[in-house]
PDB file of C-alpha atoms in Angstrom:
ATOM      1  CA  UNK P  17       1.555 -24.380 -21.702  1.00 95.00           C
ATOM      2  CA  UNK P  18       1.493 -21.193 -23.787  1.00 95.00           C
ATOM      3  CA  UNK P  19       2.566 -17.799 -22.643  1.00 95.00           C
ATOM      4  CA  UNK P  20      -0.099 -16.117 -20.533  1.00 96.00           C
ATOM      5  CA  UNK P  21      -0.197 -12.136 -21.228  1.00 96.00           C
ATOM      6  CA  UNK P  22      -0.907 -10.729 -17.844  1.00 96.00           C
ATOM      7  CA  UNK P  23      -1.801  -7.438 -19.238  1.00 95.00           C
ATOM      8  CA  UNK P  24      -5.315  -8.278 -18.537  1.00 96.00           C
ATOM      9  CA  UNK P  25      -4.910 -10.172 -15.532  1.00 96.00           C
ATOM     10  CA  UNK P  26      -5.547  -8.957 -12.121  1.00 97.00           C
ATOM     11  CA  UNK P  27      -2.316  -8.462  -9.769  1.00 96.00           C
ATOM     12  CA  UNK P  28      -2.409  -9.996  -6.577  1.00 97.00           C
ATOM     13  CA  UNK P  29       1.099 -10.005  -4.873  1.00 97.00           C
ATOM     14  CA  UNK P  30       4.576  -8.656  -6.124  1.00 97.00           C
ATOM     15  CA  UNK P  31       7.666  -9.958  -4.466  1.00 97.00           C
ATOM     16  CA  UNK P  32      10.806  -7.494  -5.793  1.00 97.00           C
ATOM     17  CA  UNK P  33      14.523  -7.824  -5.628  1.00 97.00           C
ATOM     18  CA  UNK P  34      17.009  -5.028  -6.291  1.00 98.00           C
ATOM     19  CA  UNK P  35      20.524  -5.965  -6.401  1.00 98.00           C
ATOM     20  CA  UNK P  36      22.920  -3.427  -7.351  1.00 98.00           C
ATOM     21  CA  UNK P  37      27.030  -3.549  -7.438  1.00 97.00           C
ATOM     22  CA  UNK P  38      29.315  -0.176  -6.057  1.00 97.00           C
ATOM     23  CA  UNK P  39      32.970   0.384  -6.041  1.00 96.00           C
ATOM     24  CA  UNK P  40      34.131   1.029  -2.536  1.00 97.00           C
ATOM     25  CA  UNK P  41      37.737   1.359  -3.387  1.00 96.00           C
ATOM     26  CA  UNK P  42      40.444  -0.623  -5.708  1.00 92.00           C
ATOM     27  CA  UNK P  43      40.046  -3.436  -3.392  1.00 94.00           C
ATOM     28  CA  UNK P  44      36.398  -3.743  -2.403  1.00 96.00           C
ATOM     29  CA  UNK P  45      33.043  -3.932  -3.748  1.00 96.00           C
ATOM     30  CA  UNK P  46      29.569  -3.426  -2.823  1.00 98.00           C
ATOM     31  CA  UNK P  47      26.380  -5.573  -3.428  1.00 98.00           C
ATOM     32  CA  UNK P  48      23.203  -4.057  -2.611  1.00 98.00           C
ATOM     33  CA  UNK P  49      20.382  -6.195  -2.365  1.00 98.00           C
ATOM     34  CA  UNK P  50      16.637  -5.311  -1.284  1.00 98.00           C
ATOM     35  CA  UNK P  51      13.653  -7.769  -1.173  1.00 98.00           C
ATOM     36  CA  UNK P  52      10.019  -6.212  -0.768  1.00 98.00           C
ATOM     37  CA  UNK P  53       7.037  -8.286  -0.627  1.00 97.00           C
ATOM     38  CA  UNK P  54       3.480  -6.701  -1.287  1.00 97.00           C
ATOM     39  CA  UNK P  55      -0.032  -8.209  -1.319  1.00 95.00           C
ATOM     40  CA  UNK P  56      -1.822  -5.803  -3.933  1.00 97.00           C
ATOM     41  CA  UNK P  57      -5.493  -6.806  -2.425  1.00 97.00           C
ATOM     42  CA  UNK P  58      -7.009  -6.332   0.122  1.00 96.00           C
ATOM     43  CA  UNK P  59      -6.071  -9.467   2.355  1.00 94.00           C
ATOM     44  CA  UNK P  60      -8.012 -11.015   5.652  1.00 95.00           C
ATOM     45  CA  UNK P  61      -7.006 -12.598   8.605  1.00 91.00           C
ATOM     46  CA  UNK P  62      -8.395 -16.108   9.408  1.00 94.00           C
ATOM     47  CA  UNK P  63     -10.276 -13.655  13.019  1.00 95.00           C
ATOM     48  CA  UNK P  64     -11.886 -12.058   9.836  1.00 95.00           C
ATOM     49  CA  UNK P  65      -9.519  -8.545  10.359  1.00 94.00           C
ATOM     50  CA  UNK P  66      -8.752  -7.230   6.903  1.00 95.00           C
ATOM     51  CA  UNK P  67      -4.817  -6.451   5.559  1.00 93.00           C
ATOM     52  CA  UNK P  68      -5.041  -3.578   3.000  1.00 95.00           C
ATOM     53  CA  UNK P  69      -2.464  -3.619   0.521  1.00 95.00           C
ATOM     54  CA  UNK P  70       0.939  -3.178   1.872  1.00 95.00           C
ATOM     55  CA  UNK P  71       4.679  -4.151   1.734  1.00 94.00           C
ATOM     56  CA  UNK P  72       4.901  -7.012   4.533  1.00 91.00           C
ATOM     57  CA  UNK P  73       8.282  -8.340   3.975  1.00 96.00           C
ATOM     58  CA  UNK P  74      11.391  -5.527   3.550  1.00 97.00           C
ATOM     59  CA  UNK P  75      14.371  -7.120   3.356  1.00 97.00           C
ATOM     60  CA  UNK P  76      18.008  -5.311   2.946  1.00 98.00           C
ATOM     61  CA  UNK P  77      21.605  -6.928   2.520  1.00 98.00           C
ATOM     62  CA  UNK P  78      25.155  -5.447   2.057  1.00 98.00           C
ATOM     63  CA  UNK P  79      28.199  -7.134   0.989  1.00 98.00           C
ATOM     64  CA  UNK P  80      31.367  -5.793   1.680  1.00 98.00           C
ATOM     65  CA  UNK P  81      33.374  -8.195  -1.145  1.00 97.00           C
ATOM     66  CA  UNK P  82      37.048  -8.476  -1.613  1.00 95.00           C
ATOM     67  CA  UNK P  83      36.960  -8.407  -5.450  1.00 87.00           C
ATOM     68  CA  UNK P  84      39.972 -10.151  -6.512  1.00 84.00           C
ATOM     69  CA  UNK P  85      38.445 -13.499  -4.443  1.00 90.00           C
ATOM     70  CA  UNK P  86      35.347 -12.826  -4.334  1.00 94.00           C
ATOM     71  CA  UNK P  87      35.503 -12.897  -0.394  1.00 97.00           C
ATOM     72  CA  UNK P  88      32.464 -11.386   1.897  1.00 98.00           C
ATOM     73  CA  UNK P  89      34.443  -9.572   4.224  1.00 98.00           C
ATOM     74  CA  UNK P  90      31.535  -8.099   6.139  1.00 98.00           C
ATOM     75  CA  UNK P  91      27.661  -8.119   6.019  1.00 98.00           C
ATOM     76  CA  UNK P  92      24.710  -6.069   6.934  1.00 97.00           C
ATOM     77  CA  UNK P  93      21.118  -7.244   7.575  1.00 97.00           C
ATOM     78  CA  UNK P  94      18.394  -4.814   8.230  1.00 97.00           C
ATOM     79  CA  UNK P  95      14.451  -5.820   8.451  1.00 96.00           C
ATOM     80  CA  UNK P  96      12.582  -2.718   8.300  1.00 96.00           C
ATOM     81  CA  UNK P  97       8.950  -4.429   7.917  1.00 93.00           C
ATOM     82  CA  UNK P  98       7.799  -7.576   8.328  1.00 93.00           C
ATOM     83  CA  UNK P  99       4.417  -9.353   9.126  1.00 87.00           C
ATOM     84  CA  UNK P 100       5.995 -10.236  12.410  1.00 88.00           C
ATOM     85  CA  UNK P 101       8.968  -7.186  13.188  1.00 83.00           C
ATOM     86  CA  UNK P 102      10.036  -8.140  16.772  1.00 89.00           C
ATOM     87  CA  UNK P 103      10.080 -12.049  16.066  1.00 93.00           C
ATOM     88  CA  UNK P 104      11.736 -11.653  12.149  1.00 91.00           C
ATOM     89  CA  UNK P 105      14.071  -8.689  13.532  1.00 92.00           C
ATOM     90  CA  UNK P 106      15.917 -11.381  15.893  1.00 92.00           C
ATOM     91  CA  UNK P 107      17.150 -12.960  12.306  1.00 92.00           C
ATOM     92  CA  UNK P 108      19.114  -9.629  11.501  1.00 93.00           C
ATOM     93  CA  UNK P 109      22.412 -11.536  12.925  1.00 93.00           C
ATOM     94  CA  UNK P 110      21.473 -15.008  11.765  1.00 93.00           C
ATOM     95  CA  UNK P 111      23.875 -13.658   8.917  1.00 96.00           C
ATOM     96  CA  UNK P 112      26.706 -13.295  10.320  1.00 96.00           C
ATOM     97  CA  UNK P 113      28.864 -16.513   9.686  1.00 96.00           C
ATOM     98  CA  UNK P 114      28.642 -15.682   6.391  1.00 96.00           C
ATOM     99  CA  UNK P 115      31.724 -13.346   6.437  1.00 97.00           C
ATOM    100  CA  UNK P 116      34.584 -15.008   5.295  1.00 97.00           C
ATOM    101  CA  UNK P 117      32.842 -17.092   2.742  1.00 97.00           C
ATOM    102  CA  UNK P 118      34.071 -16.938  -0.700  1.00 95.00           C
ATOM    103  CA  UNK P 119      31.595 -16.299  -3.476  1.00 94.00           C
ATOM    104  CA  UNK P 120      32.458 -19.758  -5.307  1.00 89.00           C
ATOM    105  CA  UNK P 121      30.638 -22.747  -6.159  1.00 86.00           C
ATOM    106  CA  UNK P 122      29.155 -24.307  -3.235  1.00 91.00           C
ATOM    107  CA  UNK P 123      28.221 -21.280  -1.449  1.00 95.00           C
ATOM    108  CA  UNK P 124      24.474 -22.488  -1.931  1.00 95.00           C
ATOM    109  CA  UNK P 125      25.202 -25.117   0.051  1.00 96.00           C
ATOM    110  CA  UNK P 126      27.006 -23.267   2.999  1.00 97.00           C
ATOM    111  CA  UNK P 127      24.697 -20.405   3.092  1.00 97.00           C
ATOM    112  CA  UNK P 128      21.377 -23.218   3.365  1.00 96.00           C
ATOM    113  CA  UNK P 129      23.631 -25.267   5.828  1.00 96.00           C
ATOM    114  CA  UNK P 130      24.286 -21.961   8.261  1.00 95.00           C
ATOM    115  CA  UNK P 131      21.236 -20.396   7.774  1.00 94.00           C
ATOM    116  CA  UNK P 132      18.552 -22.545   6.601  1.00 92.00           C
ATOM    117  CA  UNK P 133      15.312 -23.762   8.158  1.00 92.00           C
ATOM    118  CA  UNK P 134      14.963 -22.621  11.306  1.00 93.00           C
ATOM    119  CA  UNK P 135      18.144 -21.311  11.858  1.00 93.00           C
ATOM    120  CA  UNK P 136      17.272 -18.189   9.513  1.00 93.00           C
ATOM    121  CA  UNK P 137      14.621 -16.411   7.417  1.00 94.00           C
ATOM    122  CA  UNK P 138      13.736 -17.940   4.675  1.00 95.00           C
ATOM    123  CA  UNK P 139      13.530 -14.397   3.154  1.00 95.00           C
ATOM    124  CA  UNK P 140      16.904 -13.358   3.968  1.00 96.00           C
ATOM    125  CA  UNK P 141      18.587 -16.798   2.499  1.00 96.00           C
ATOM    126  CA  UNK P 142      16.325 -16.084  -0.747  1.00 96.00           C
ATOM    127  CA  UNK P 143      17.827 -12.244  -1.548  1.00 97.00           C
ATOM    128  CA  UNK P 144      21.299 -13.455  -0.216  1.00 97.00           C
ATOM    129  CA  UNK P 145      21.315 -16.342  -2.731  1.00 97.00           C
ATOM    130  CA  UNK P 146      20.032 -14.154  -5.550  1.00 97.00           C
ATOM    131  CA  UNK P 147      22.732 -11.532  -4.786  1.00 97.00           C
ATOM    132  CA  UNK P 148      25.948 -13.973  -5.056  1.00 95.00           C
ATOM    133  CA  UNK P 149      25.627 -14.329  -9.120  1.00 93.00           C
ATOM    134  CA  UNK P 150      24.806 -10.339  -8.883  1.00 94.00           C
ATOM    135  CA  UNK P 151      28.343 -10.362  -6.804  1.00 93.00           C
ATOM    136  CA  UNK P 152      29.772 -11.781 -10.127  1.00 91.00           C
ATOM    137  CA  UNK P 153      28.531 -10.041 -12.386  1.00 90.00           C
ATOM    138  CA  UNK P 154      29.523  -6.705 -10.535  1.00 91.00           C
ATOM    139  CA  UNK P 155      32.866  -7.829 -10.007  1.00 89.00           C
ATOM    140  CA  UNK P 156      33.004  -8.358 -14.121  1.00 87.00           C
ATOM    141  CA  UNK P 157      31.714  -5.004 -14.779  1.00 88.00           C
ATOM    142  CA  UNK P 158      34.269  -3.920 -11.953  1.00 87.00           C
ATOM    143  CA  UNK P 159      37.145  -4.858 -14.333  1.00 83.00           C
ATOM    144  CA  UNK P 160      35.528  -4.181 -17.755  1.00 82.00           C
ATOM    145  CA  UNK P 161      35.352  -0.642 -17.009  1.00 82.00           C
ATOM    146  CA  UNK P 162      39.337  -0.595 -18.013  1.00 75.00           C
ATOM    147  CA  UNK P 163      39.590   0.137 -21.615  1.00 75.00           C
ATOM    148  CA  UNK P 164      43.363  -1.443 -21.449  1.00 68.00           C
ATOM    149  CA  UNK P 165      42.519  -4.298 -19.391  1.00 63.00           C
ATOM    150  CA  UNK P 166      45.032  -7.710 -19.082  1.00 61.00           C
ATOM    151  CA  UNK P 167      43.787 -10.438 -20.972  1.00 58.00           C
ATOM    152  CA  UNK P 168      45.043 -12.411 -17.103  1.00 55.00           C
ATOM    153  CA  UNK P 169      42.698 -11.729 -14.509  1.00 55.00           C
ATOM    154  CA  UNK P 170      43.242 -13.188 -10.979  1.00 54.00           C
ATOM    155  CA  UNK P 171      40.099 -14.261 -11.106  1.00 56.00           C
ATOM    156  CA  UNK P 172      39.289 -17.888 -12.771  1.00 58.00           C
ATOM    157  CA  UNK P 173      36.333 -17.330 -15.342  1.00 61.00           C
ATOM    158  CA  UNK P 174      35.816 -21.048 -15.541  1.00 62.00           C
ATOM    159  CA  UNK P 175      35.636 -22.189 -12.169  1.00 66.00           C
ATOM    160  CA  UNK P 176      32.223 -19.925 -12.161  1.00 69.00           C
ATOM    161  CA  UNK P 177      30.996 -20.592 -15.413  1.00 73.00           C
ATOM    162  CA  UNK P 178      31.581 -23.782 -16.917  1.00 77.00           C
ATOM    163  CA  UNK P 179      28.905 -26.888 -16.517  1.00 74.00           C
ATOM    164  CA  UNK P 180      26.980 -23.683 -14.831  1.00 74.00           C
ATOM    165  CA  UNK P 181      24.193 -23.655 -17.889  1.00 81.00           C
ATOM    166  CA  UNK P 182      23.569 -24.239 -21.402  1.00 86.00           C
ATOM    167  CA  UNK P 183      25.585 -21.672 -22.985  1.00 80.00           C
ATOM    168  CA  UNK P 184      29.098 -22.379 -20.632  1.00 78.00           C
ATOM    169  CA  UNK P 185      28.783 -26.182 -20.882  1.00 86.00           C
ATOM    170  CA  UNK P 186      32.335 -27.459 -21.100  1.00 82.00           C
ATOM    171  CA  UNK P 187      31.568 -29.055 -24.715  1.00 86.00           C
ATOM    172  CA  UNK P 188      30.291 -25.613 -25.821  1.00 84.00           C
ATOM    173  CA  UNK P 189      31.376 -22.850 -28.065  1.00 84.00           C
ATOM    174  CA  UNK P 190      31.851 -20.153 -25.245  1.00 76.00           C
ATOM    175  CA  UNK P 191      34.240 -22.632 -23.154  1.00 76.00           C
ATOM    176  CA  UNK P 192      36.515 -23.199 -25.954  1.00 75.00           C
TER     177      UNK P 192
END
């Protein structure tokens, strides 16, 4: 298949996440994450009752993180809209065992093992699982805002990046 230009192309749904890192204190960081789902047409229900356009699913995360381990120390769920708000709300806590996990490989695993299926939303699991890399990446830009940074971080570069694509394979340039 060739690249499709959607310039032309009429929109019909938008799912959006916004992750974003902030420094708490020398210790801590933040993650940020927000997932909004919109239909952009006008939508029905199988009684026949139409759905304008709308956000149905709102989904917000915070991440209190330990830097130097990459530990969740504490987590926030809020569920401001969603096509079902007093049945999805009840999820807000299915969250919750996640403190104490360390941001590591595996943590796909643990996170779908405590709060997949029916035992969470499968909303919530999506933007928590996209905000773990984003957890990385704000913990590098965390340190890389030192112009006279050590060359020894506490934190082991490989054991997130190598074998984790194409570019870090442990045969590659960037590994060496």
């Amino acid at each position: 298949m060739k690249f499709i230009e959607t310039d032309n192309l009429e929109e019909i749904h938008n799912r959006n996440l916004n992750i974003s890192s902030y420094i708490v204190d020398d210790e801590h960081i933040l993650i940020s994450g927000e997932l909004k789902e919109k239909n952009l047409i006008t939508v029905y229900e199988r009684s026949g009752e139409s759905i304008e356009p709308n956000v149905f699913h709102h989904m917000q995360i915070q991440l209190l993180v330990k830097r130097a381990e990459l530990k969740i120390v504490d987590i926030y769920v809020k569920i401001p809209g969603a096509p079902h708000d007093d049945i999805c709300r009840e999820m807000e806590n299915s969250l919750d065992e996640i403190k104490g996990l360390v941001i590591a490989p595996g943590f796909t695993s643990k996170v779908k093992k405590i709060a997949g299926g029916i035992k969470g939303c499968v909303h919530l699991t999506t933007l928590l699982l996209s905000m773990a890399p984003a957890a990385l990446q704000g913990y590098w830009i965390f340190e890389a805002r030192k112009e006279h940074r050590s060359e020894n971080s506490e934190f082991d570069i490989g054991e997130y990046l190598i074998d984790a694509c194409w570019a870090w394979r442990k045969d590659g340039p960037l590994a060496k």
